[in-house]
Every structure is written in C-alpha cells, then in structure tokens.
Amino acid sequence: MHGRAGQSQKGVDIFGLRDRQDNHWVGVQCKQKSESQEVTKAELQNEVAQAKKFRPPLKELILVTTAPDDQKI
C-alpha cells in the first residue's frame, strides 16, 4: 500500500512490479462509489494525470471501483 486515506498519493493506492519484471511498475487506484455513482471521464483523466507524477514511473495504471459497470469509461 502507498499511504493511507487523506494523504497525497499521486493517484496510486497500491503499486508493485508486473511478474517481477524490472522497471514494469503497475499502480492501482481504488475508488469507492455507491450504486448510483459512476466514475466520470474527467475523474479518470485526473487520476491518470496524477499517476504520471508517481515515482517510480508506472507502465500501467489500473482503476478498481465499486461503481456499476460502464462500457463508456
């Protein structure tokens, strides 16, 4: 885990290496939503912009959420 709720995390809650490959860092951002909330395009773009500032540099960013499935996002 990277920090805790309320701390600046640059868009990343959890990070690690993909299949133990050197320099293939993967970040995970968790978003808790209610059944009526969805992840917006602007929110997703903001998370990506924040994750680009994360060090070590990420090759992948995965957003996990409790929001309903939405093929548009």
CSV table of C-alpha atoms in Angstrom, one decimal:
chain,number,residue,atom,x,y,z
A,1,MET,CA,0.0,0.0,0.0
A,2,HIS,CA,1.1,3.5,-0.7
A,3,GLY,CA,0.0,5.9,2.1
A,4,ARG,CA,-3.5,6.0,3.6
A,5,ALA,CA,-6.8,7.8,3.1
A,6,GLY,CA,-6.4,11.6,3.0
A,7,GLN,CA,-2.7,11.5,2.1
A,8,SER,CA,-1.3,12.7,-1.2
A,9,GLN,CA,-0.7,9.5,-3.2
A,10,LYS,CA,-0.4,10.9,-6.8
A,11,GLY,CA,-3.3,8.7,-7.9
A,12,VAL,CA,-1.9,5.4,-6.6
A,13,ASP,CA,-3.1,3.4,-3.7
A,14,ILE,CA,-1.1,0.2,-4.3
A,15,PHE,CA,1.9,-0.4,-6.6
A,16,GLY,CA,4.2,-3.3,-7.5
A,17,LEU,CA,6.1,-5.0,-10.3
A,18,ARG,CA,4.3,-6.9,-13.0
A,19,ASP,CA,5.5,-10.5,-12.9
A,20,ARG,CA,8.7,-9.4,-11.1
A,21,GLN,CA,9.9,-7.7,-14.3
A,22,ASP,CA,12.4,-4.9,-13.6
A,23,ASN,CA,11.0,-1.4,-14.3
A,24,HIS,CA,7.5,-2.6,-15.1
A,25,TRP,CA,5.7,-0.8,-12.3
A,26,VAL,CA,1.9,-1.1,-12.1
A,27,GLY,CA,-0.2,1.2,-10.0
A,28,VAL,CA,-3.7,0.6,-8.7
A,29,GLN,CA,-6.2,3.3,-7.8
A,30,CYS,CA,-9.2,2.4,-5.7
A,31,LYS,CA,-12.5,4.3,-6.0
A,32,GLN,CA,-15.4,3.5,-3.7
A,33,LYS,CA,-18.7,4.6,-5.2
A,34,SER,CA,-22.3,4.0,-4.3
A,35,GLU,CA,-24.6,2.1,-6.6
A,36,SER,CA,-25.9,5.4,-8.1
A,37,GLN,CA,-22.4,6.9,-8.6
A,38,GLU,CA,-20.2,6.3,-11.6
A,39,VAL,CA,-16.6,7.1,-12.5
A,40,THR,CA,-16.6,10.1,-14.8
A,41,LYS,CA,-14.3,10.7,-17.8
A,42,ALA,CA,-12.9,13.8,-16.1
A,43,GLU,CA,-12.3,11.8,-12.9
A,44,LEU,CA,-10.5,9.1,-14.8
A,45,GLN,CA,-8.4,11.7,-16.7
A,46,ASN,CA,-7.5,13.4,-13.4
A,47,GLU,CA,-6.3,10.0,-11.9
A,48,VAL,CA,-4.2,9.3,-15.0
A,49,ALA,CA,-2.6,12.8,-14.8
A,50,GLN,CA,-1.8,12.3,-11.1
A,51,ALA,CA,-0.4,8.9,-11.7
A,52,LYS,CA,2.0,10.3,-14.3
A,53,LYS,CA,3.7,12.1,-11.5
A,54,PHE,CA,4.2,9.0,-9.5
A,55,ARG,CA,7.7,7.6,-8.8
A,56,PRO,CA,8.9,5.1,-9.8
A,57,PRO,CA,7.3,5.8,-13.3
A,58,LEU,CA,4.3,3.5,-14.0
A,59,LYS,CA,3.9,1.4,-17.1
A,60,GLU,CA,0.3,0.6,-16.2
A,61,LEU,CA,-2.5,2.1,-14.1
A,62,ILE,CA,-5.5,0.0,-13.0
A,63,LEU,CA,-8.6,1.7,-11.6
A,64,VAL,CA,-10.8,-0.6,-9.5
A,65,THR,CA,-14.1,0.6,-8.3
A,66,THR,CA,-17.4,-0.4,-6.6
A,67,ALA,CA,-19.3,1.7,-9.2
A,68,PRO,CA,-21.6,0.0,-11.7
A,69,ASP,CA,-20.0,-1.3,-14.9
A,70,ASP,CA,-19.9,1.3,-17.6
A,71,GLN,CA,-18.6,0.5,-21.1
A,72,LYS,CA,-18.2,4.2,-21.9
A,73,ILE,CA,-15.4,4.6,-19.4
